[in-house]
mmCIF file of C-alpha atoms and ligand atoms in Angstrom:
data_model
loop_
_atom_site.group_PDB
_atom_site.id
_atom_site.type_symbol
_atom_site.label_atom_id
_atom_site.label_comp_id
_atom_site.label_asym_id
_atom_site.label_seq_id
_atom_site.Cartn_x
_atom_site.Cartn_y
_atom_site.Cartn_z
ATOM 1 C CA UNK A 595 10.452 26.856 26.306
ATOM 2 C CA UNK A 596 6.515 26.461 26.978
ATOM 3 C CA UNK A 597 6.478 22.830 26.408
ATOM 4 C CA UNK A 598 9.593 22.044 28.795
ATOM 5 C CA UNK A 599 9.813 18.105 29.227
ATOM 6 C CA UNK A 600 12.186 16.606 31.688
ATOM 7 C CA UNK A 601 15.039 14.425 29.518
ATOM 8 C CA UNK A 602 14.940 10.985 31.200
ATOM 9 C CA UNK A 603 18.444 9.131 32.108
ATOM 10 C CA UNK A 604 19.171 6.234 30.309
ATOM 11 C CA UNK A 605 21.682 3.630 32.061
ATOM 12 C CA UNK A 606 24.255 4.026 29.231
ATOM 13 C CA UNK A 607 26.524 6.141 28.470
ATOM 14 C CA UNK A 608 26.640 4.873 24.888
ATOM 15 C CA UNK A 609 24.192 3.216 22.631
ATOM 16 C CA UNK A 610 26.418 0.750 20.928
ATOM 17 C CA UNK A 611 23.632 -1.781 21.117
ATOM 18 C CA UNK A 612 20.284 -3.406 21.982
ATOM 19 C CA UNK A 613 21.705 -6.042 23.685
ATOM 20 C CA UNK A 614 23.076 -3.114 26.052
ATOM 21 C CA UNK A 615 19.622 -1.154 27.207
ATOM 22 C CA UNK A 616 16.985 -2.545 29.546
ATOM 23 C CA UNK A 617 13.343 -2.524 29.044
ATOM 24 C CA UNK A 618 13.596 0.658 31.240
ATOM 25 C CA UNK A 619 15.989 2.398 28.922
ATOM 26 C CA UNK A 620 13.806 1.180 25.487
ATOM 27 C CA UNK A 621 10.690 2.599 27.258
ATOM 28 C CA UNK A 622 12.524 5.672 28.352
ATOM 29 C CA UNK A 623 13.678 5.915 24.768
ATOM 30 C CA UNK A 624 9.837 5.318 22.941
ATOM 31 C CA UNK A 625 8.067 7.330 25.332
ATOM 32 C CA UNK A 626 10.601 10.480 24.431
ATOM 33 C CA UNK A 627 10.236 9.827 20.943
ATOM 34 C CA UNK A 628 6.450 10.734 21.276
ATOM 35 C CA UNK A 629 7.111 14.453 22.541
ATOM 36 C CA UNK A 630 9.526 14.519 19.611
ATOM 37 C CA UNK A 631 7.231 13.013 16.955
ATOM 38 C CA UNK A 632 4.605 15.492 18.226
ATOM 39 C CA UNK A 633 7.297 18.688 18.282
ATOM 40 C CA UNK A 634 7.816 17.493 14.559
ATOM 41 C CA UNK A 635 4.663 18.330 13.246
ATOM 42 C CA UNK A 636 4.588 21.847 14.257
ATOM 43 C CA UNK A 637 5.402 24.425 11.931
ATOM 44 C CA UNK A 638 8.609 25.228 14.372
ATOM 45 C CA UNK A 639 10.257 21.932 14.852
ATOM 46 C CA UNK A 640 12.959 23.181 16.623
ATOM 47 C CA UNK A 641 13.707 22.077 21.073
ATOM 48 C CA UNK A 642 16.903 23.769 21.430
ATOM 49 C CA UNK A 643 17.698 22.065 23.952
ATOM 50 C CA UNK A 644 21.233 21.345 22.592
ATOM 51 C CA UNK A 645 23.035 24.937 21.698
ATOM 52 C CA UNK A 646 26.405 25.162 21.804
ATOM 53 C CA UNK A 647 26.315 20.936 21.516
ATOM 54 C CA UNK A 648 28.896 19.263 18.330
ATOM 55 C CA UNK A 649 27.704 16.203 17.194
ATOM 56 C CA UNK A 650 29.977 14.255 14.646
ATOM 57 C CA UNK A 651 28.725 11.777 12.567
ATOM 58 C CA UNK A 652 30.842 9.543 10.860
ATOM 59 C CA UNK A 653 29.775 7.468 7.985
ATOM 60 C CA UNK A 654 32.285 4.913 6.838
ATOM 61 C CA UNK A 655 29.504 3.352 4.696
ATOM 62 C CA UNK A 656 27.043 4.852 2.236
ATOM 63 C CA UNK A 657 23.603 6.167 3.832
ATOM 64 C CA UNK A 658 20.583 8.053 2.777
ATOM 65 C CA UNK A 659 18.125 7.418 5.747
ATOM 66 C CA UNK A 660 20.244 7.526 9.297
ATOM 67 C CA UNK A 661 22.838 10.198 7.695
ATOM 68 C CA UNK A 662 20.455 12.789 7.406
ATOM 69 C CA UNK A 663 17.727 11.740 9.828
ATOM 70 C CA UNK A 664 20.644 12.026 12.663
ATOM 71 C CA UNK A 665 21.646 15.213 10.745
ATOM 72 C CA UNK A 666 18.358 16.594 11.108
ATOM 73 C CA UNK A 667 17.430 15.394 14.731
ATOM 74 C CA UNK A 668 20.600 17.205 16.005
ATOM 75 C CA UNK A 669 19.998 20.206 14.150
ATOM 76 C CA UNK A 670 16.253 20.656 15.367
ATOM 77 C CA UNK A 671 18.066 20.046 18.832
ATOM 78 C CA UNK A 672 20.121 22.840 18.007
ATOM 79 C CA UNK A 673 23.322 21.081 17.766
ATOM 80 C CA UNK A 674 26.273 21.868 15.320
ATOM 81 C CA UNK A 675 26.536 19.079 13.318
ATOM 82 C CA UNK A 676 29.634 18.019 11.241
ATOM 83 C CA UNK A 677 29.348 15.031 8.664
ATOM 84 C CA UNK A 678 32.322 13.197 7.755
ATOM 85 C CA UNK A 679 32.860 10.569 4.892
ATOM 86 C CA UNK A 680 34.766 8.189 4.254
ATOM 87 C CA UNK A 681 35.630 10.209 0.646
ATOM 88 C CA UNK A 682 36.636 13.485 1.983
ATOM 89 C CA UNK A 683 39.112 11.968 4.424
ATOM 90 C CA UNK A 684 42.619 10.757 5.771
ATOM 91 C CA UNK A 685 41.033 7.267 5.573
ATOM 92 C CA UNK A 686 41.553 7.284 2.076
ATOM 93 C CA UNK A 687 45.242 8.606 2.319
ATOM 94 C CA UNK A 688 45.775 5.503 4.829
ATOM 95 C CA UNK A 689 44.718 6.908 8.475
ATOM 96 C CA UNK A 690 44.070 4.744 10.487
ATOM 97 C CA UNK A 691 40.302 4.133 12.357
ATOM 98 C CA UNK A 692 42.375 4.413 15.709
ATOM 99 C CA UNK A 693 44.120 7.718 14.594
ATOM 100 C CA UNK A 694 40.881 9.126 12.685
ATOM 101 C CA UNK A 695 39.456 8.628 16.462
ATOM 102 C CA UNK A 696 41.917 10.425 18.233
ATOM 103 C CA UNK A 697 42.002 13.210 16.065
ATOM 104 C CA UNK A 698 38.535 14.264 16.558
ATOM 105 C CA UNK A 699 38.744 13.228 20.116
ATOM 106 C CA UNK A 700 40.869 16.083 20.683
ATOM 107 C CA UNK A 701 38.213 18.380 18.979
ATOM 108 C CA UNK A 702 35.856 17.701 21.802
ATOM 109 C CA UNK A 703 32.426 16.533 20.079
ATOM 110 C CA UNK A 704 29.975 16.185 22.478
ATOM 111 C CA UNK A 705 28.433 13.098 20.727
ATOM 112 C CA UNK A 706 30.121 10.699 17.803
ATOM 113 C CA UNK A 707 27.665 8.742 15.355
ATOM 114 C CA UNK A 708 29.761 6.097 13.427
ATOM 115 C CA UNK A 709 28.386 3.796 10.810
ATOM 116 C CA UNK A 710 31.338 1.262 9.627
ATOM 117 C CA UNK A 711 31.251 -2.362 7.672
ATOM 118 C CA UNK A 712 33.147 -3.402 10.756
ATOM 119 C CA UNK A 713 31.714 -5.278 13.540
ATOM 120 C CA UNK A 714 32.428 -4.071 17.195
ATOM 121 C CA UNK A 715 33.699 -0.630 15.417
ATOM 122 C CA UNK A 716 31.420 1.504 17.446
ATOM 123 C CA UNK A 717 32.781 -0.413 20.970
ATOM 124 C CA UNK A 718 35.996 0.224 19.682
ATOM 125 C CA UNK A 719 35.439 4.404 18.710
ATOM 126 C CA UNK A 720 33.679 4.334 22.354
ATOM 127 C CA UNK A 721 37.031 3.101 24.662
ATOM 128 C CA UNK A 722 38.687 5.889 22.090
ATOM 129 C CA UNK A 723 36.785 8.629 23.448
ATOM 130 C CA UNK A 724 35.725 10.599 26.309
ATOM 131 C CA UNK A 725 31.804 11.746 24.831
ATOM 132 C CA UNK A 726 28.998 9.172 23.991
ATOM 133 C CA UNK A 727 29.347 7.283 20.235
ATOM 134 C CA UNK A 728 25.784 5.949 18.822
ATOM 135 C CA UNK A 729 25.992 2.855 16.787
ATOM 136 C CA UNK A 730 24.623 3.826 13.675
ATOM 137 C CA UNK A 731 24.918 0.608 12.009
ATOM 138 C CA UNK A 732 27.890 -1.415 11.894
ATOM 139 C CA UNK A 733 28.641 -4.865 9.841
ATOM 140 C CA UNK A 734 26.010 -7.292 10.372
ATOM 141 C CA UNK A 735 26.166 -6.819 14.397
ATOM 142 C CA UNK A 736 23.755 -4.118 15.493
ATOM 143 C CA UNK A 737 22.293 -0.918 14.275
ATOM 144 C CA UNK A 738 20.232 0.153 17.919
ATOM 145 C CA UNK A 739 18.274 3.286 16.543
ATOM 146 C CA UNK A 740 16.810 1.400 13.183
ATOM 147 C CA UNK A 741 15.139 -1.736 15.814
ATOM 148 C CA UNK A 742 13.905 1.481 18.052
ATOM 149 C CA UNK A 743 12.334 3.475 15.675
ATOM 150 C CA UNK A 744 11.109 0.521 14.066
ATOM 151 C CA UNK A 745 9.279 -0.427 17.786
ATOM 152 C CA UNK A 746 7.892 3.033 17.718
ATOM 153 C CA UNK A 747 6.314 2.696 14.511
ATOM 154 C CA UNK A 748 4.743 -0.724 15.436
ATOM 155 C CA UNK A 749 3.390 0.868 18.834
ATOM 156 C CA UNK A 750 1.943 3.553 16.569
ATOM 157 C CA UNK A 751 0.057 0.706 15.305
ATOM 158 C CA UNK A 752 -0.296 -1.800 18.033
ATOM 159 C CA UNK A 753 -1.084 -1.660 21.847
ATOM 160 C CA UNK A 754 1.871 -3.447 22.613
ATOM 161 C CA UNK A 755 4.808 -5.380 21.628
ATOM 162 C CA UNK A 756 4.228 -7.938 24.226
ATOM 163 C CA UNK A 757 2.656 -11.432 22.550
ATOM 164 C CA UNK A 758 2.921 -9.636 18.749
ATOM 165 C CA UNK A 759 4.350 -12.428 16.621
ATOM 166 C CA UNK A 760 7.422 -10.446 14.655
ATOM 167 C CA UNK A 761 8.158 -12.871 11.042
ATOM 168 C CA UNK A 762 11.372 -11.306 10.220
ATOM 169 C CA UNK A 763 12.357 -12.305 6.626
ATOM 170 C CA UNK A 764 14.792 -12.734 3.947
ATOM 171 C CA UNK A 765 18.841 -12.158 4.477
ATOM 172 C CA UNK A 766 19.329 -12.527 8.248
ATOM 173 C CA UNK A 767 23.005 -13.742 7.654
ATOM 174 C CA UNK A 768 24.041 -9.922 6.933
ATOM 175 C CA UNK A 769 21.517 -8.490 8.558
ATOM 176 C CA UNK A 770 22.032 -6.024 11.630
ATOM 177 C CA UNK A 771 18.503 -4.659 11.223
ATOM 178 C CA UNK A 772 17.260 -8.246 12.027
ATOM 179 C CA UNK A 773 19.756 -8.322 15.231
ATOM 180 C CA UNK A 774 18.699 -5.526 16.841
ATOM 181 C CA UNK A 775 15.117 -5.932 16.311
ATOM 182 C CA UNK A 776 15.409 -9.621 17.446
ATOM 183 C CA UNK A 777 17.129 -8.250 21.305
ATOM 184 C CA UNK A 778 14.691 -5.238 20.869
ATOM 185 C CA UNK A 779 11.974 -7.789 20.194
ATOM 186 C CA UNK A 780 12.841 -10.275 22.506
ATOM 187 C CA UNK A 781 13.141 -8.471 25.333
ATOM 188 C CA UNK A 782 9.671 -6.369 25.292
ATOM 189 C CA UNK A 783 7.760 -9.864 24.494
ATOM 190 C CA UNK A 784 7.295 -10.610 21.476
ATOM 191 C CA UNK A 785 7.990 -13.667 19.574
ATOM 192 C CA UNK A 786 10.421 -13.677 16.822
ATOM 193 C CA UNK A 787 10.372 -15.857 13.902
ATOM 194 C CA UNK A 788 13.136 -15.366 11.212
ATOM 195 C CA UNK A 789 12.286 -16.360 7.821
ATOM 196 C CA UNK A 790 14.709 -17.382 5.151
ATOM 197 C CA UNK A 791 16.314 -18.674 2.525
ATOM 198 C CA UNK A 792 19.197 -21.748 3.806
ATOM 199 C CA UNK A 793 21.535 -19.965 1.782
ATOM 200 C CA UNK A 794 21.415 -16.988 3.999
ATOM 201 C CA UNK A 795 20.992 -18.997 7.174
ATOM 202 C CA UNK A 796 23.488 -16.710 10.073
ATOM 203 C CA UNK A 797 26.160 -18.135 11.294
ATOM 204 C CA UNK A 798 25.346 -17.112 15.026
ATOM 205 C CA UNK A 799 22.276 -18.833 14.802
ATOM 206 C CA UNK A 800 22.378 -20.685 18.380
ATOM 207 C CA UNK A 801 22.677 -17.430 20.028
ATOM 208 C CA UNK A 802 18.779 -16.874 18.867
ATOM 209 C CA UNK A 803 15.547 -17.882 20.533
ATOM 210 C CA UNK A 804 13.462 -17.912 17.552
ATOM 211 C CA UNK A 805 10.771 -20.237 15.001
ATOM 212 C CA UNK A 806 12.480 -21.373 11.808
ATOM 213 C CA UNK A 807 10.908 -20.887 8.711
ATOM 214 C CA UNK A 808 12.187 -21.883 5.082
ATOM 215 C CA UNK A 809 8.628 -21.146 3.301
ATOM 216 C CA UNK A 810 7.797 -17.409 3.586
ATOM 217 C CA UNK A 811 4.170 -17.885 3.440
ATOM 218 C CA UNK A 812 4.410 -20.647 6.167
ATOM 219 C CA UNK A 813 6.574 -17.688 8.124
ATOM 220 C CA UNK A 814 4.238 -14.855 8.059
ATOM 221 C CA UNK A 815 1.103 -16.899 8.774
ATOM 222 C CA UNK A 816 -0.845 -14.921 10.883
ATOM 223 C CA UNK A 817 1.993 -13.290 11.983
ATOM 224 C CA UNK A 818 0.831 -9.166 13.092
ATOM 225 C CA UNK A 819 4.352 -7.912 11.703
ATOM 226 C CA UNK A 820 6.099 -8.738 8.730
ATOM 227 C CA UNK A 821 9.648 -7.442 8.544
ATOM 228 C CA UNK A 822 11.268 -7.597 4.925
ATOM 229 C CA UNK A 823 14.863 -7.374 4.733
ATOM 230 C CA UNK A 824 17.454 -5.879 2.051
ATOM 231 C CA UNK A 825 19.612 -8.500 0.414
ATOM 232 C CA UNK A 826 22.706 -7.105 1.580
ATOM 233 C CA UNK A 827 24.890 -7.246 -1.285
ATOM 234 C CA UNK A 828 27.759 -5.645 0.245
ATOM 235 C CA UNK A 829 28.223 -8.602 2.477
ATOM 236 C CA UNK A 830 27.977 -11.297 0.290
ATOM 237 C CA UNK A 831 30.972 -12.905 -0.749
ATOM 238 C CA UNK A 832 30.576 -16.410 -1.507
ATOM 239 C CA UNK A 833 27.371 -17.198 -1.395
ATOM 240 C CA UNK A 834 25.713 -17.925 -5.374
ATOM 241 C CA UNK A 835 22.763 -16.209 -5.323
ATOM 242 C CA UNK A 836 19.200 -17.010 -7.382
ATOM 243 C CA UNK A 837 18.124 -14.577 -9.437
ATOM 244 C CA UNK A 838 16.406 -11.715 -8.441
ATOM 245 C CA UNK A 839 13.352 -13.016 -10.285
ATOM 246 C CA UNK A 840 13.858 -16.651 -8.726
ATOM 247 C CA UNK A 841 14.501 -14.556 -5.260
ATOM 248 C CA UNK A 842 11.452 -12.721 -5.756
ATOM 249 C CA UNK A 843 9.344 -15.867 -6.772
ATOM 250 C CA UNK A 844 10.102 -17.575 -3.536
ATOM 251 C CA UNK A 845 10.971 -15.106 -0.676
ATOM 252 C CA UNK A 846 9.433 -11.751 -2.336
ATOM 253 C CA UNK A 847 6.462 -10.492 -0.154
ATOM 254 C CA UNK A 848 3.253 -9.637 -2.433
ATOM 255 C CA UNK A 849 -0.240 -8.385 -1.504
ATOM 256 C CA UNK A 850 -1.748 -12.012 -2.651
ATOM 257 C CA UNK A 851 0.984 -14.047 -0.076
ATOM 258 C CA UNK A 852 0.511 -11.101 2.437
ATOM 259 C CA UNK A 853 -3.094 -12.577 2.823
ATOM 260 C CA UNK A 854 -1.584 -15.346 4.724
ATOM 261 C CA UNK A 855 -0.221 -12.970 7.886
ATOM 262 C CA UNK A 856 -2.980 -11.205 10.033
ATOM 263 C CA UNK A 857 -5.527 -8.945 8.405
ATOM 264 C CA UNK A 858 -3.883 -6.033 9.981
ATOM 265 C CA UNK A 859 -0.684 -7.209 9.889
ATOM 266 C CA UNK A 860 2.092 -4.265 9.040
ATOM 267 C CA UNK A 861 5.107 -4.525 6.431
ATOM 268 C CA UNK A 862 7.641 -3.447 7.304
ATOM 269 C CA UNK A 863 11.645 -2.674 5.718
ATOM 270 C CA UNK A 864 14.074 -0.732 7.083
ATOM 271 C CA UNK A 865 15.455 0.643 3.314
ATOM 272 C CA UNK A 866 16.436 1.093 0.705
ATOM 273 C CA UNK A 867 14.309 -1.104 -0.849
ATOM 274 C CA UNK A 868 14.723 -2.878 -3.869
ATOM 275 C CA UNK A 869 11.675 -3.281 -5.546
ATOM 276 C CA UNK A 870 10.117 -6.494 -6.940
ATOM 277 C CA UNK A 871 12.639 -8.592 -5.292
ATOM 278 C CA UNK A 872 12.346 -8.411 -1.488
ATOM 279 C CA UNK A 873 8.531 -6.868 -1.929
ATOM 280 C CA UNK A 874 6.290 -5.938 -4.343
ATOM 281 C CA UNK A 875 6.767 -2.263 -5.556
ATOM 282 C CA UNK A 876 2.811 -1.646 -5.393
ATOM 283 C CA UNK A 877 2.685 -3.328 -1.590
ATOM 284 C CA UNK A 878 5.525 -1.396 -0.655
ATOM 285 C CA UNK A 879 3.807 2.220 -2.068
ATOM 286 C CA UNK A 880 0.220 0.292 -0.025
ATOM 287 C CA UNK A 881 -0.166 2.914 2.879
ATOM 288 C CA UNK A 882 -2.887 0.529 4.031
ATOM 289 C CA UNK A 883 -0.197 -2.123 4.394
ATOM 290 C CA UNK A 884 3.023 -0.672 4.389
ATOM 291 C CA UNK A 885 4.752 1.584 7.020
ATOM 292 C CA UNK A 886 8.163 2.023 5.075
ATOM 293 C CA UNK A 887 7.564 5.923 5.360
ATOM 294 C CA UNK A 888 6.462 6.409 8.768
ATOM 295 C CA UNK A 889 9.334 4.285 9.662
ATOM 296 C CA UNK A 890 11.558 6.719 8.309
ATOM 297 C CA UNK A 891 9.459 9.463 9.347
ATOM 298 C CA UNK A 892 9.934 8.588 12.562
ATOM 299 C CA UNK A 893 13.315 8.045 12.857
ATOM 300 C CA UNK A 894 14.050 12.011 13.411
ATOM 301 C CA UNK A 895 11.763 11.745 16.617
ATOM 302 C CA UNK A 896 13.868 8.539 18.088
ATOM 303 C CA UNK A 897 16.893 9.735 17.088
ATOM 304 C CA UNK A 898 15.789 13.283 18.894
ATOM 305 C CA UNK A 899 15.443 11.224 21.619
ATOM 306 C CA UNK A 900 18.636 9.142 21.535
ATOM 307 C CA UNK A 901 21.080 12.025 21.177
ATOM 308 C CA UNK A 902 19.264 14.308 23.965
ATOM 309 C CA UNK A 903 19.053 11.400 26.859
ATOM 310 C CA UNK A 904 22.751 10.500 25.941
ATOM 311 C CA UNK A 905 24.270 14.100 25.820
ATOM 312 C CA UNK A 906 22.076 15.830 28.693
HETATM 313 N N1 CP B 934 17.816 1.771 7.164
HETATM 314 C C1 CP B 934 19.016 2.286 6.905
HETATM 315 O O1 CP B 934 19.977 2.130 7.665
HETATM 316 O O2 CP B 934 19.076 2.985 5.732
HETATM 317 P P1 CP B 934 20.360 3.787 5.215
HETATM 318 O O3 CP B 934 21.383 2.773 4.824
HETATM 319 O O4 CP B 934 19.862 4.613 4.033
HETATM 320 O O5 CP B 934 20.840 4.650 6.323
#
């Protein structure tokens, strides 16, 4: 290939979690990402750089964005890539998650992406198998590639991450988007505030160095990023919710309480969206405001990154 780039090592094997990588590693990661982002906007996208490669990715929980941006970041590798779900498979006829492991252990994959509603799920895939398993979002503990190609899109924006105050808002109980943007966060230099409601306070608070804020316009004052979270529905058991209007009213972001952050201050949400009750739908479609597409945009280029430091 003319535009041969050296694949950095990461200190990993897997990439279960932030918590996990050094600084070195997240650089490593961001700085890939940009030879990726840049391959991605030639008419031939494709750096096979992984032929011959099987990636499995299995989804034990529905997905629209990581599914097929890891589907499409191994195939522009030039990967074979095999999707399972949860519908099409022993699961349903009572397999269990340590047999459904050992079973496609014994296919030799190269790489296994697993998205479950179970914390620690990935860990537990990982000791399971001999190749590298990528978190791809699991309960409310981490999902790694979502916090790092949300840091690339910020660093699209921003100089650094270092000093940036982060307001990361709405339901952090359920939230592993907030979790692995807080140790992403954290550990580059920014400072972290999380923003929400006390019904969705998390119960691991303690383990987080962050500002408290119950007033979201009091949270993203002059803050440079503002975060917005999904109310994870899924999750919620027995909490009693407002509703979405009364949700929207107090912890909904709109262009008029948006004037409280900085004046160039990004919004941010990792998706799906609902609209007009974590943000308002005309912020959210703002491209002067909002980077909800890039973020997704550049997910292929992170996650091109991700799956060819950890398999080469
Ligand atoms: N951000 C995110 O994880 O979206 P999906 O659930 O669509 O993958």
């Amino acid at each position: 290939m003319s535009d041969d780039i050296k694949i950095p090592k990461i200190s990993q094997k897997h990439l279960l979690g932030i918590k996990y990588l050094s600084i070195d590693d997240i650089n490593k990661i961001l700085e890939l990402a940009v030879f990726f982002k840049l391959k991605n906007k030639e008419k031939n996208k494709n750096y096979p750089i992984l032929t011959g490669r099987t990636i499995i990715n299995l989804f034990f929980e529905p997905s629209t964005r990581t599914l097929i941006s890891f589907e499409i970041a191994a195939k522009r590798l030039g990967a074979d890539v095999i999707n399972m779900n949860i519908e099409g498979s022993s699961l349903r006829k009572g397999e269990t998650l340590f047999d459904t492991a050992q079973t496609i252990g014994a296919m030799n994959p190269d790489l296994v992406v697993i998205r479950h509603s179970k914390d620690n799920s990935a860990e537990e895939i990982s000791n399971l198998l001999d190749c590298p398993v990528v978190n791809a979002g699991e309960g409310i503990n981490e999902h790694p590639t979502q916090a790092l190609l949300d840091a690339f899109t910020i660093l699209s924006h921003k100089k650094t991450l270092k000093d940036l105050t982060v307001s990361i808002c709405g339901d952090l109980e359920h939230s592993r988007v907030a979790r692995s943007n807080y140790y992403l966060l954290t550990k580059m230099g920014s400072k972290v505030r999380f923003v929400y409601p006390k019904y969705f306070e998390p119960k691991d608070l303690n383990k987080y160095k962050v500002e408290i804020f119950h007033e979201l316009i009091k949270g993203i004052s002059d803050s440079d990023i503002v975060m917005m979270l999904r109310i994870q529905n899924e999750r919620i058991i027995d909490t009693e919710l407002p509703s979405t209007k009364e949700y929207f009213l107090h912890y909904g972001l709109t262009a008029e309480k948006l004037k409280n952050a900085k004046a160039d201050a990004l919004v941010m949400h990792p998706g799906p969206i609902n609209r007009d009750v974590e943000i308002e739908s005309s912020l959210a479609d703002d491209v002067n405001k909002s980077v909800i597409n890039e973020q997704v945009e550049n997910g292929v280029a992170v996650r091109m990154a991700c799956l060819s430091m950890l398999i080469n």
